[in-house]
Amino acid sequence: MNGLLLIARREIATQVRTKAFVIGLLVTVVLVAAVSFLPSVIGGNDSYTIGTVNSQQLPLHTAAPDVEFEWRKFADEAAAKKAVLDGDVDAALVNGTKVLTDGEIDSQLGVLLQSVNREFKLGAAGVAIPPLEMQSVGADTRYEAARTGIATFLVFVLFLLLMQQMVGVAMGVVEEKSSRIVEILLASVRPWQLLGGKILGLGAVGMINLVTILVVALGGSAASGLMAEFPPGVAGLVVSVLVWFLLGYAFFATLSASLASLVSRQEEVNSVLSPLTMLIMGTYFVSFYVANDPAGTLATVLSFVPPFSAMVMPVRMAATEVPLWQVGASMAVMALAVLAVLKIGSTVYERAVLRTGARLKFGQVLRSR
């Protein structure tokens, strides 16, 4: 066990001290923060400045409580027109009968002015029109857009990190094998300790990236006000994403290391990893489909099938309500798959990592003694 932890610490120290890791982490932070603020930037206006000439201020806040309104009085229509053209106000209400704008009025502001002005004048005339009572008899769709957005974001993040760490493990194995460093290391530690330490160390590096992404995303969403639209239970979703990443990473990284041990040159890594790359790409595309149909039959079935479940289940959990028993059962099945892969992968790695020369075949190595 000491050998495993020693290898893990070595891998972590080697990775986090590189310029590539630091620069990559900083770029990721900037990109995630930008994405967190993007909806508020491209969304509708959340504040308006409106001028008045011989007009009362309309109670627009009653129709749009989340929007801020600033009112400015002008002496005459000419002054209000100049303010509109100079961009000092978004619109000007003149004599309670017309609105001055520079070009076409903002759609949201136009609807607010028309509807609130109508209600205001009806109320002044003693006509009271009670608002319609809105009652939904279907499923709660308040958070549907937010859930889909979160699910899509998780698909991309999990795929990116799993692919990055999978390739990192493979390149590390081949580098140690081609340089004969593995022979020196195996003089001090057992093969399973070397393999386990490498997977554990690079997994910790992946967790650093994932936690950073999630923290920045949540912080940016809170700062931009986007979090107010998030469904309840976000904290539980974050924890589950971390667990699913660990399970998915253990599965793909172990297979990646065992496949990489079959070759002796880094030029051969891409070809030997091609079946695994196709598998993770398939998982990625399926998860994108699930984000738009999380309650469908395909999504439900694949959320129990390893390794698809490593990405499909967290996406389903983000996109819709998933019964707790399904989450638990899916995690249990995935954990069993990880144990089976660890057994097979460690066997192949132990038998192939010291054999140099021509590319070995997975099945032959597994059957050999």
XYZ file of N, CA, C and O in Angstrom, residues 117-309:
772
model
N -49.909 50.325 -19.330
C -50.638 51.569 -19.624
C -52.140 51.308 -19.744
O -52.972 52.093 -19.243
N -52.508 50.190 -20.388
C -53.917 49.842 -20.527
C -54.554 49.587 -19.169
O -55.635 50.110 -18.853
N -53.881 48.811 -18.345
C -54.423 48.511 -17.021
C -54.497 49.770 -16.150
O -55.433 49.958 -15.373
N -53.483 50.619 -16.270
C -53.449 51.844 -15.476
C -54.634 52.746 -15.803
O -55.295 53.294 -14.912
N -54.933 52.904 -17.092
C -56.035 53.766 -17.497
C -57.394 53.146 -17.163
O -58.345 53.844 -16.806
N -57.500 51.837 -17.276
C -58.751 51.180 -16.875
C -58.990 51.339 -15.382
O -60.113 51.585 -14.927
N -57.908 51.216 -14.602
C -58.048 51.392 -13.158
C -58.440 52.813 -12.808
O -59.251 53.040 -11.901
N -57.872 53.805 -13.523
C -58.223 55.203 -13.266
C -59.676 55.475 -13.604
O -60.315 56.358 -13.009
N -60.240 54.724 -14.564
C -61.643 54.898 -14.941
C -62.579 54.077 -14.061
O -63.799 54.058 -14.299
N -62.051 53.398 -13.067
C -62.875 52.619 -12.153
C -63.204 51.233 -12.638
O -64.068 50.561 -12.086
N -62.513 50.780 -13.672
C -62.745 49.435 -14.206
C -61.660 48.503 -13.675
O -60.470 48.729 -13.923
N -62.058 47.504 -12.934
C -61.105 46.554 -12.358
C -61.226 45.213 -13.072
O -62.320 44.636 -13.128
N -60.134 44.747 -13.611
C -60.126 43.464 -14.319
C -59.192 42.521 -13.561
O -57.972 42.714 -13.558
N -59.752 41.533 -12.867
C -58.884 40.616 -12.111
C -58.021 39.789 -13.059
O -58.474 39.404 -14.144
N -56.771 39.531 -12.682
C -55.890 38.735 -13.550
C -56.350 37.287 -13.621
O -57.016 36.777 -12.708
N -56.029 36.645 -14.721
C -56.368 35.237 -14.871
C -55.569 34.392 -13.886
O -54.395 34.654 -13.623
N -56.188 33.385 -13.340
C -55.505 32.458 -12.440
C -54.812 31.384 -13.271
O -55.449 30.681 -14.051
N -53.505 31.289 -13.111
C -52.729 30.306 -13.852
C -52.571 29.035 -13.017
O -52.042 29.093 -11.904
N -53.058 27.924 -13.518
C -52.989 26.658 -12.793
C -52.519 25.565 -13.741
O -53.176 25.253 -14.731
N -51.351 24.987 -13.444
C -50.797 23.927 -14.279
C -51.340 22.572 -13.830
O -51.366 22.267 -12.635
N -51.786 21.786 -14.793
C -52.283 20.445 -14.479
C -51.314 19.395 -14.992
O -51.574 18.191 -14.872
N -50.221 19.809 -15.550
C -49.211 18.880 -16.051
C -47.982 18.882 -15.172
O -48.001 19.352 -14.026
N -46.892 18.341 -15.691
C -45.647 18.271 -14.944
C -45.061 19.677 -14.766
O -45.301 20.586 -15.552
N -44.294 19.834 -13.692
C -43.653 21.110 -13.404
C -42.519 21.345 -14.412
O -41.537 20.614 -14.442
N -42.712 22.372 -15.241
C -41.725 22.652 -16.288
C -40.935 23.938 -16.012
O -40.278 24.458 -16.902
N -41.023 24.431 -14.767
C -40.341 25.689 -14.453
C -38.845 25.602 -14.684
O -38.200 26.553 -15.112
N -38.262 24.432 -14.375
C -36.809 24.298 -14.449
C -36.351 23.501 -15.665
O -35.206 23.073 -15.727
N -37.258 23.309 -16.629
C -36.923 22.439 -17.762
C -35.720 22.971 -18.544
O -34.789 22.229 -18.870
N -35.717 24.268 -18.863
C -34.615 24.851 -19.633
C -33.311 24.788 -18.844
O -32.252 24.460 -19.396
N -33.398 25.099 -17.542
C -32.194 25.065 -16.710
C -31.649 23.649 -16.596
O -30.434 23.426 -16.658
N -32.529 22.665 -16.432
C -32.093 21.265 -16.328
C -31.402 20.810 -17.615
O -30.361 20.141 -17.570
N -31.974 21.173 -18.754
C -31.363 20.788 -20.025
C -29.990 21.432 -20.184
O -29.037 20.793 -20.645
N -29.878 22.691 -19.786
C -28.591 23.380 -19.875
C -27.538 22.753 -18.984
O -26.387 22.556 -19.398
N -27.922 22.415 -17.746
C -26.987 21.781 -16.815
C -26.559 20.417 -17.346
O -25.380 20.042 -17.287
N -27.527 19.647 -17.854
C -27.212 18.313 -18.384
C -26.244 18.396 -19.558
O -25.283 17.620 -19.644
N -26.473 19.335 -20.461
C -25.583 19.504 -21.617
C -24.184 19.899 -21.167
O -23.170 19.402 -21.699
N -24.114 20.769 -20.183
C -22.816 21.193 -19.640
C -22.071 20.008 -19.029
O -20.866 19.825 -19.241
N -22.790 19.163 -18.289
C -22.166 18.004 -17.641
C -21.671 16.997 -18.676
O -20.615 16.375 -18.485
N -22.427 16.799 -19.748
C -22.001 15.875 -20.806
C -20.634 16.283 -21.330
O -19.707 15.464 -21.429
N -20.513 17.558 -21.651
C -19.257 18.047 -22.227
C -18.107 17.940 -21.229
O -17.002 17.495 -21.571
N -18.346 18.338 -19.984
C -17.283 18.328 -18.967
C -16.818 16.906 -18.670
O -15.609 16.624 -18.633
N -17.754 15.989 -18.458
C -17.379 14.609 -18.146
C -16.638 13.961 -19.307
O -15.634 13.273 -19.109
N -17.128 14.190 -20.519
C -16.447 13.621 -21.685
C -15.031 14.166 -21.813
O -14.073 13.413 -22.014
N -14.895 15.466 -21.680
C -13.584 16.097 -21.844
C -12.587 15.574 -20.821
O -11.452 15.210 -21.160
N -13.004 15.506 -19.555
C -12.086 15.070 -18.499
C -11.773 13.576 -18.603
O -10.626 13.156 -18.405
N -12.783 12.765 -18.900
C -12.541 11.332 -19.022
C -11.592 11.031 -20.188
O -10.674 10.222 -20.062
N -11.808 11.700 -21.305
C -10.941 11.497 -22.453
C -9.518 11.976 -22.162
O -8.531 11.293 -22.479
N -9.407 13.129 -21.537
C -8.091 13.691 -21.222
C -7.314 12.793 -20.273
O -6.129 12.510 -20.500
N -7.961 12.323 -19.216
C -7.269 11.493 -18.244
C -6.976 10.105 -18.798
O -5.944 9.508 -18.488
N -7.864 9.587 -19.636
C -7.649 8.277 -20.247
C -6.390 8.297 -21.122
O -5.532 7.411 -21.031
N -6.273 9.328 -21.947
C -5.091 9.461 -22.804
C -3.846 9.699 -21.962
O -2.763 9.171 -22.255
N -3.969 10.486 -20.879
C -2.830 10.751 -20.003
C -2.278 9.487 -19.371
O -1.059 9.300 -19.281
N -3.169 8.613 -18.921
C -2.736 7.341 -18.335
C -2.002 6.498 -19.380
O -0.932 5.938 -19.111
N -2.572 6.412 -20.582
C -1.961 5.597 -21.640
C -0.582 6.126 -22.017
O 0.379 5.349 -22.148
N -0.457 7.417 -22.184
C 0.832 7.997 -22.564
C 1.874 7.781 -21.467
O 3.049 7.518 -21.755
N 1.439 7.863 -20.213
C 2.363 7.635 -19.105
C 2.881 6.202 -19.081
O 4.074 5.963 -18.834
N 1.986 5.251 -19.326
C 2.379 3.837 -19.329
C 3.386 3.562 -20.442
O 4.428 2.920 -20.226
N 3.094 4.062 -21.645
C 3.997 3.815 -22.781
C 5.329 4.525 -22.585
O 6.392 3.982 -22.932
N 5.303 5.720 -22.031
C 6.552 6.461 -21.793
C 7.463 5.693 -20.836
O 8.673 5.571 -21.076
N 6.888 5.181 -19.758
C 7.684 4.415 -18.795
C 8.191 3.112 -19.413
O 9.310 2.675 -19.130
N 7.371 2.506 -20.268
C 7.770 1.238 -20.885
C 8.863 1.452 -21.917
O 9.858 0.711 -21.950
N 8.729 2.458 -22.771
C 9.714 2.684 -23.830
C 11.055 3.161 -23.278
O 12.106 2.868 -23.847
N 11.031 3.883 -22.169
C 12.275 4.387 -21.581
C 12.902 3.400 -20.596
O 13.932 3.698 -20.000
N 12.233 2.280 -20.374
C 12.690 1.237 -19.452
C 12.651 1.687 -17.982
O 13.186 1.000 -17.116
N 11.997 2.827 -17.703
C 11.856 3.262 -16.307
C 10.997 2.281 -15.526
O 11.184 2.081 -14.327
N 10.044 1.649 -16.226
C 9.160 0.715 -15.554
C 9.935 -0.440 -14.923
O 9.550 -0.965 -13.864
N 11.046 -0.834 -15.546
C 11.851 -1.919 -14.987
C 12.475 -1.512 -13.651
O 12.573 -2.325 -12.728
N 12.888 -0.267 -13.565
C 13.456 0.236 -12.306
C 12.371 0.334 -11.235
O 12.583 -0.045 -10.077
N 11.209 0.840 -11.638
C 10.118 1.000 -10.678
C 9.626 -0.347 -10.151
O 9.339 -0.484 -8.958
N 9.540 -1.334 -11.035
C 9.054 -2.650 -10.618
C 10.057 -3.401 -9.743
O 9.712 -4.423 -9.153
N 11.269 -2.867 -9.640
C 12.226 -3.449 -8.700
C 11.902 -3.059 -7.267
O 12.368 -3.705 -6.315
N 11.085 -1.998 -7.113
C 10.747 -1.506 -5.779
C 9.279 -1.705 -5.421
O 8.929 -1.795 -4.243
N 8.400 -1.740 -6.420
C 6.967 -1.888 -6.156
C 6.410 -3.008 -7.015
O 7.016 -3.401 -8.022
N 5.248 -3.494 -6.635
C 4.589 -4.536 -7.410
C 3.846 -3.929 -8.599
O 3.488 -2.749 -8.567
N 3.581 -4.733 -9.638
C 2.883 -4.194 -10.813
C 1.537 -3.562 -10.475
O 1.200 -2.500 -11.007
N 0.762 -4.208 -9.588
C -0.547 -3.651 -9.268
C -0.418 -2.333 -8.512
O -1.274 -1.437 -8.640
N 0.669 -2.168 -7.747
C 0.899 -0.912 -7.059
C 1.273 0.193 -8.042
O 0.832 1.337 -7.903
N 2.082 -0.146 -9.031
C 2.469 0.827 -10.039
C 1.262 1.265 -10.860
O 1.055 2.465 -11.095
N 0.471 0.295 -11.275
C -0.726 0.616 -12.053
C -1.730 1.399 -11.210
O -2.249 2.435 -11.644
N -1.985 0.907 -10.004
C -2.949 1.573 -9.128
C -2.514 2.972 -8.742
O -3.331 3.899 -8.686
N -1.230 3.152 -8.474
C -0.729 4.467 -8.118
C -0.865 5.462 -9.255
O -1.203 6.632 -9.050
N -0.579 4.995 -10.474
C -0.709 5.872 -11.644
C -2.165 6.276 -11.844
O -2.468 7.457 -12.073
N -3.069 5.310 -11.753
C -4.491 5.612 -11.928
C -4.989 6.528 -10.811
O -5.727 7.495 -11.057
N -4.569 6.246 -9.582
C -5.004 7.062 -8.448
C -4.473 8.489 -8.555
O -5.206 9.462 -8.331
N -3.192 8.632 -8.903
C -2.597 9.959 -8.992
C -3.209 10.806 -10.086
O -3.584 11.969 -9.855
N -3.339 10.247 -11.287
C -3.922 10.999 -12.385
C -5.419 11.233 -12.161
O -5.976 12.226 -12.630
N -6.062 10.330 -11.419
C -7.461 10.549 -11.058
C -7.606 11.743 -10.132
O -8.562 12.527 -10.238
N -6.652 11.894 -9.203
C -6.668 13.058 -8.308
C -6.497 14.350 -9.100
O -7.144 15.364 -8.804
N -5.642 14.310 -10.116
C -5.458 15.485 -10.976
C -6.761 15.800 -11.716
O -7.165 16.966 -11.840
N -7.431 14.762 -12.198
C -8.714 14.961 -12.858
C -9.755 15.536 -11.918
O -10.560 16.395 -12.298
N -9.736 15.084 -10.652
C -10.669 15.613 -9.655
C -10.395 17.087 -9.381
O -11.333 17.870 -9.160
N -9.129 17.477 -9.380
C -8.795 18.897 -9.201
C -9.439 19.724 -10.315
O -10.051 20.774 -10.060
N -9.311 19.235 -11.540
C -9.929 19.932 -12.678
C -11.445 19.984 -12.547
O -12.065 21.036 -12.765
N -12.050 18.853 -12.212
C -13.510 18.790 -12.126
C -14.046 19.673 -11.012
O -15.019 20.418 -11.202
N -13.428 19.598 -9.835
C -13.878 20.431 -8.706
C -13.727 21.914 -9.049
O -14.610 22.732 -8.745
N -12.616 22.267 -9.702
C -12.415 23.658 -10.103
C -13.510 24.122 -11.053
O -14.078 25.215 -10.899
N -13.826 23.285 -12.035
C -14.874 23.630 -12.996
C -16.223 23.821 -12.303
O -16.934 24.804 -12.556
N -16.575 22.895 -11.411
C -17.863 22.976 -10.730
C -17.936 24.193 -9.813
O -18.957 24.887 -9.764
N -16.854 24.460 -9.086
C -16.843 25.610 -8.171
C -16.968 26.918 -8.946
O -17.743 27.810 -8.584
N -16.201 27.044 -10.029
C -16.265 28.266 -10.837
C -17.639 28.408 -11.488
O -18.200 29.510 -11.543
N -18.196 27.308 -11.975
C -19.517 27.358 -12.610
C -20.584 27.789 -11.620
O -21.429 28.646 -11.925
N -20.568 27.215 -10.422
C -21.558 27.584 -9.408
C -21.348 29.016 -8.925
O -22.304 29.768 -8.737
N -20.079 29.395 -8.719
C -19.795 30.759 -8.292
C -20.197 31.782 -9.332
O -20.795 32.815 -9.021
N -19.883 31.501 -10.600
C -20.275 32.407 -11.672
C -21.779 32.494 -11.823
O -22.332 33.575 -12.058
N -22.462 31.356 -11.668
C -23.927 31.354 -11.772
C -24.558 32.149 -10.644
O -25.557 32.853 -10.842
N -23.978 32.051 -9.437
C -24.490 32.818 -8.304
C -24.264 34.313 -8.511
O -25.143 35.139 -8.236
N -23.085 34.672 -9.020
C -22.759 36.085 -9.226
C -23.609 36.706 -10.332
O -23.982 37.881 -10.252
N -23.917 35.927 -11.363
C -24.697 36.451 -12.482
C -26.201 36.381 -12.253
O -26.970 36.895 -13.062
N -26.617 35.725 -11.152
C -28.041 35.587 -10.869
C -28.682 34.399 -11.546
O -29.885 34.155 -11.400
N -27.882 33.636 -12.296
C -28.422 32.493 -13.020
C -28.854 31.371 -12.081
O -29.765 30.603 -12.397
N -28.222 31.284 -10.915
C -28.530 30.194 -9.989
C -29.972 30.241 -9.493
O -30.527 29.222 -9.077
N -30.590 31.422 -9.534
C -31.983 31.530 -9.099
C -32.903 30.673 -9.960
O -34.001 30.303 -9.529
N -32.465 30.365 -11.178
C -33.278 29.545 -12.080
C -32.956 28.057 -11.970
O -33.580 27.249 -12.644
N -31.968 27.706 -11.143
C -31.591 26.300 -11.003
C -32.649 25.540 -10.216
O -33.261 26.083 -9.292
N -32.848 24.260 -10.540
C -33.788 23.440 -9.768
C -33.221 23.122 -8.402
O -32.004 23.202 -8.182
N -34.070 22.754 -7.442
C -33.556 22.367 -6.122
C -32.736 21.084 -6.213
O -32.913 20.272 -7.121
N -31.823 20.916 -5.250
C -31.015 19.700 -5.210
C -29.730 19.787 -5.996
O -29.149 18.750 -6.344
N -29.247 20.997 -6.287
C -28.015 21.147 -7.057
C -26.822 20.591 -6.286
O -25.913 19.985 -6.868
N -26.812 20.789 -4.965
C -25.692 20.291 -4.152
C -25.566 18.774 -4.254
O -24.462 18.231 -4.408
N -26.693 18.078 -4.190
C -26.671 16.620 -4.328
C -26.205 16.191 -5.709
O -25.494 15.187 -5.854
N -26.586 16.956 -6.719
C -26.158 16.644 -8.084
C -24.647 16.787 -8.224
O -23.989 15.955 -8.864
N -24.082 17.823 -7.600
C -22.631 18.040 -7.665
C -21.884 16.867 -7.050
O -20.908 16.355 -7.609
N -22.353 16.409 -5.890
C -21.711 15.271 -5.222
C -21.806 14.028 -6.092
O -20.832 13.268 -6.235
N -22.971 13.795 -6.677
C -23.144 12.600 -7.520
C -22.256 12.660 -8.761
O -21.744 11.636 -9.206
N -22.063 13.850 -9.313
C -21.186 13.994 -10.483
C -19.758 13.598 -10.135
O -19.072 12.928 -10.915
N -19.302 13.983 -8.944
C -17.959 13.606 -8.510
C -17.827 12.088 -8.397
O -16.822 11.500 -8.809
N -18.852 11.456 -7.838
C -18.828 9.996 -7.686
C -18.835 9.318 -9.055
O -18.064 8.376 -9.308
N -19.690 9.802 -9.952
C -19.771 9.185 -11.275
C -18.492 9.394 -12.063
O -18.082 8.523 -12.837
N -17.840 10.534 -11.871
C -16.564 10.749 -12.550
C -15.530 9.734 -12.074
O -14.779 9.168 -12.884
N -15.484 9.487 -10.773
C -14.523 8.523 -10.235
C -14.776 7.123 -10.788
O -13.840 6.413 -11.169
N -16.051 6.735 -10.857
C -16.376 5.408 -11.383
C -16.031 5.302 -12.869
O -15.426 4.315 -13.322
N -16.424 6.333 -13.636
C -16.119 6.316 -15.067
C -14.625 6.370 -15.336
O -14.112 5.672 -16.209
N -13.930 7.186 -14.549
C -12.484 7.293 -14.723
C -11.790 5.976 -14.406
O -10.891 5.540 -15.146
N -12.175 5.326 -13.307
C -11.557 4.046 -12.940
C -11.763 3.015 -14.040
O -10.850 2.238 -14.368
N -12.939 3.008 -14.644
C -13.245 2.056 -15.716
C -12.371 2.323 -16.948
O -11.651 1.434 -17.422
N -12.425 3.540 -17.465
C -11.718 3.862 -18.705
C -10.208 3.917 -18.512
O -9.448 3.497 -19.392
N -9.741 4.415 -17.370
C -8.301 4.529 -17.143
C -7.650 3.160 -17.020
O -6.533 2.944 -17.509
N -8.323 2.229 -16.368
C -7.766 0.879 -16.230
C -7.648 0.199 -17.586
O -6.611 -0.406 -17.906
N -8.697 0.287 -18.390
C -8.628 -0.290 -19.729
C -7.572 0.419 -20.578
O -6.855 -0.219 -21.355
N -7.477 1.734 -20.415
C -6.484 2.493 -21.171
C -5.067 2.050 -20.823
O -4.228 1.864 -21.711
N -4.793 1.870 -19.524
C -3.455 1.444 -19.095
C -3.129 0.044 -19.598
O -2.009 -0.229 -20.051
N -4.106 -0.853 -19.536
C -3.852 -2.223 -19.987
C -3.626 -2.279 -21.492
O -2.753 -3.006 -21.973
N -4.377 -1.495 -22.255
C -4.178 -1.467 -23.703
C -2.842 -0.829 -24.058
O -2.140 -1.284 -24.965
N -2.472 0.226 -23.340
C -1.204 0.911 -23.615
C -0.009 0.019 -23.312
O 1.046 0.146 -23.939
N -0.164 -0.897 -22.363
C 0.948 -1.779 -22.023
C 1.267 -2.772 -23.135
O 2.300 -3.435 -23.114
N 0.391 -2.865 -24.140
C 0.601 -3.793 -25.238
C 1.579 -3.268 -26.280
O 2.058 -4.019 -27.129
N 1.862 -1.937 -26.239
C 2.741 -1.339 -27.242
C 3.960 -0.729 -26.568
O 3.974 -0.506 -25.358
N 4.984 -0.461 -27.363
C 6.240 0.062 -26.813
C 6.588 1.448 -27.332
O 7.587 2.028 -26.911
N 5.778 1.983 -28.252
C 6.054 3.302 -28.808
C 4.828 4.192 -28.674
O 3.691 3.730 -28.832
N 5.067 5.484 -28.401
C 3.962 6.419 -28.234
C 3.189 6.625 -29.532
O 2.008 6.989 -29.504
N 3.839 6.388 -30.678
C 3.158 6.514 -31.962
C 2.034 5.490 -32.125
O 1.134 5.661 -32.956
N 2.090 4.426 -31.338
C 1.094 3.360 -31.450
C -0.065 3.528 -30.476
O -1.011 2.738 -30.496
N 0.003 4.559 -29.619
C -1.021 4.727 -28.587
C -2.400 4.952 -29.207
O -3.394 4.351 -28.790
N -2.488 5.849 -30.194
C -3.790 6.165 -30.786
C -4.459 4.933 -31.387
O -5.669 4.728 -31.229
N -3.671 4.112 -32.076
C -4.264 2.931 -32.709
C -4.713 1.906 -31.673
O -5.780 1.300 -31.822
N -3.918 1.698 -30.636
C -4.285 0.694 -29.653
C -5.471 1.154 -28.795
O -6.228 0.339 -28.253
N -5.646 2.468 -28.689
C -6.766 3.000 -27.897
C -8.032 3.216 -28.716
O -9.056 3.623 -28.157
N -7.971 2.968 -30.017
C -9.114 3.274 -30.880
C -10.419 2.599 -30.452
O -11.480 3.247 -30.470
N -10.425 1.315 -30.042
C -11.699 0.736 -29.575
C -12.251 1.457 -28.352
O -13.463 1.686 -28.248
N -11.359 1.821 -27.429
C -11.789 2.513 -26.220
C -12.258 3.931 -26.549
O -13.230 4.431 -25.954
N -11.585 4.574 -27.493
C -11.989 5.914 -27.918
C -13.371 5.890 -28.547
O -14.209 6.769 -28.297
N -13.642 4.879 -29.379
C -14.958 4.748 -29.989
C -16.030 4.507 -28.933
O -17.144 5.030 -29.030
N -15.677 3.744 -27.894
C -16.638 3.473 -26.824
C -16.988 4.743 -26.063
O -18.171 5.016 -25.800
N -15.989 5.534 -25.719
C -16.264 6.750 -24.959
C -16.951 7.798 -25.830
O -17.783 8.583 -25.339
N -16.649 7.807 -27.134
C -17.352 8.709 -28.039
C -18.823 8.312 -28.153
O -19.717 9.175 -28.174
N -19.069 7.006 -28.230
C -20.447 6.534 -28.268
C -21.202 6.919 -27.014
O -22.367 7.340 -27.061
N -20.539 6.793 -25.857
C -21.146 7.201 -24.590
C -21.470 8.691 -24.599
O -22.514 9.128 -24.108
N -20.573 9.457 -25.174
C -20.750 10.915 -25.250
C -21.967 11.286 -26.095
O -22.820 12.084 -25.670
N -22.089 10.704 -27.275
C -23.209 11.040 -28.155
C -24.543 10.565 -27.572
O -25.561 11.266 -27.686
N -24.530 9.398 -26.954
C -25.749 8.903 -26.315
C -26.177 9.835 -25.194
O -27.366 10.128 -25.017
N -25.210 10.316 -24.428
C -25.522 11.211 -23.313
C -26.109 12.526 -23.807
O -26.976 13.110 -23.151
N -25.664 13.010 -24.953
C -26.237 14.215 -25.535
C -27.708 13.984 -25.896
O -28.562 14.854 -25.679
N -28.000 12.806 -26.429
C -29.389 12.473 -26.741
C -30.220 12.405 -25.466
O -31.357 12.885 -25.421
N -29.655 11.822 -24.436
C -30.359 11.670 -23.163
C -30.691 13.026 -22.557
O -31.742 13.190 -21.913
N -29.825 14.010 -22.753
C -30.075 15.344 -22.202
C -31.385 15.932 -22.711
O -32.026 16.735 -22.024
N -31.812 15.534 -23.903
C -33.055 16.039 -24.491
C -34.237 15.095 -24.290
O -35.376 15.498 -24.503
N -33.967 13.856 -23.902
C -35.045 12.889 -23.645
C -34.669 12.027 -22.446
O -34.489 10.808 -22.560
N -34.549 12.641 -21.259
C -34.033 11.914 -20.089
C -34.971 10.844 -19.545
O -34.532 9.955 -18.815
N -36.245 10.925 -19.875
C -37.207 9.952 -19.354
C -37.530 8.853 -20.360
O -38.372 7.995 -20.091
N -36.872 8.865 -21.506
C -37.147 7.875 -22.542
C -36.634 6.490 -22.179
O -35.838 6.317 -21.249
N -37.069 5.519 -22.935
C -36.680 4.131 -22.681
C -35.182 3.923 -22.852
O -34.533 3.262 -22.034
N -34.617 4.495 -23.926
C -33.190 4.338 -24.174
C -32.369 4.929 -23.033
O -31.408 4.301 -22.561
N -32.755 6.104 -22.576
C -32.026 6.752 -21.483
C -32.106 5.927 -20.210
O -31.106 5.742 -19.501
N -33.289 5.405 -19.913
C -33.481 4.631 -18.687
C -32.660 3.342 -18.716
O -31.997 2.994 -17.738
N -32.684 2.654 -19.850
C -31.964 1.388 -19.957
C -30.459 1.603 -19.885
O -29.744 0.932 -19.119
N -29.940 2.553 -20.656
C -28.501 2.770 -20.701
C -27.941 3.352 -19.408
O -26.746 3.251 -19.159
N -28.796 3.936 -18.588
C -28.316 4.448 -17.309
C -27.969 3.329 -16.333
O -27.427 3.579 -15.261
N -28.271 2.075 -16.726
C -27.896 0.913 -15.909
C -26.813 0.075 -16.580
O -26.393 -0.943 -16.018
N -26.375 0.464 -17.786
C -25.427 -0.339 -18.554
C -24.044 0.315 -18.519
O -23.858 1.386 -19.088
N -23.057 -0.313 -17.845
C -21.692 0.239 -17.852
C -21.084 0.092 -19.245
O -21.380 -0.876 -19.947
N -20.232 0.997 -19.688
C -19.830 2.237 -19.003
C -20.722 3.418 -19.333
O -20.448 4.533 -18.907
N -21.811 3.186 -20.126
C -22.694 4.285 -20.482
C -23.264 4.982 -19.250
O -23.455 6.198 -19.246
N -23.518 4.207 -18.215
C -24.131 4.762 -17.015
C -23.281 5.838 -16.367
O -23.811 6.728 -15.697
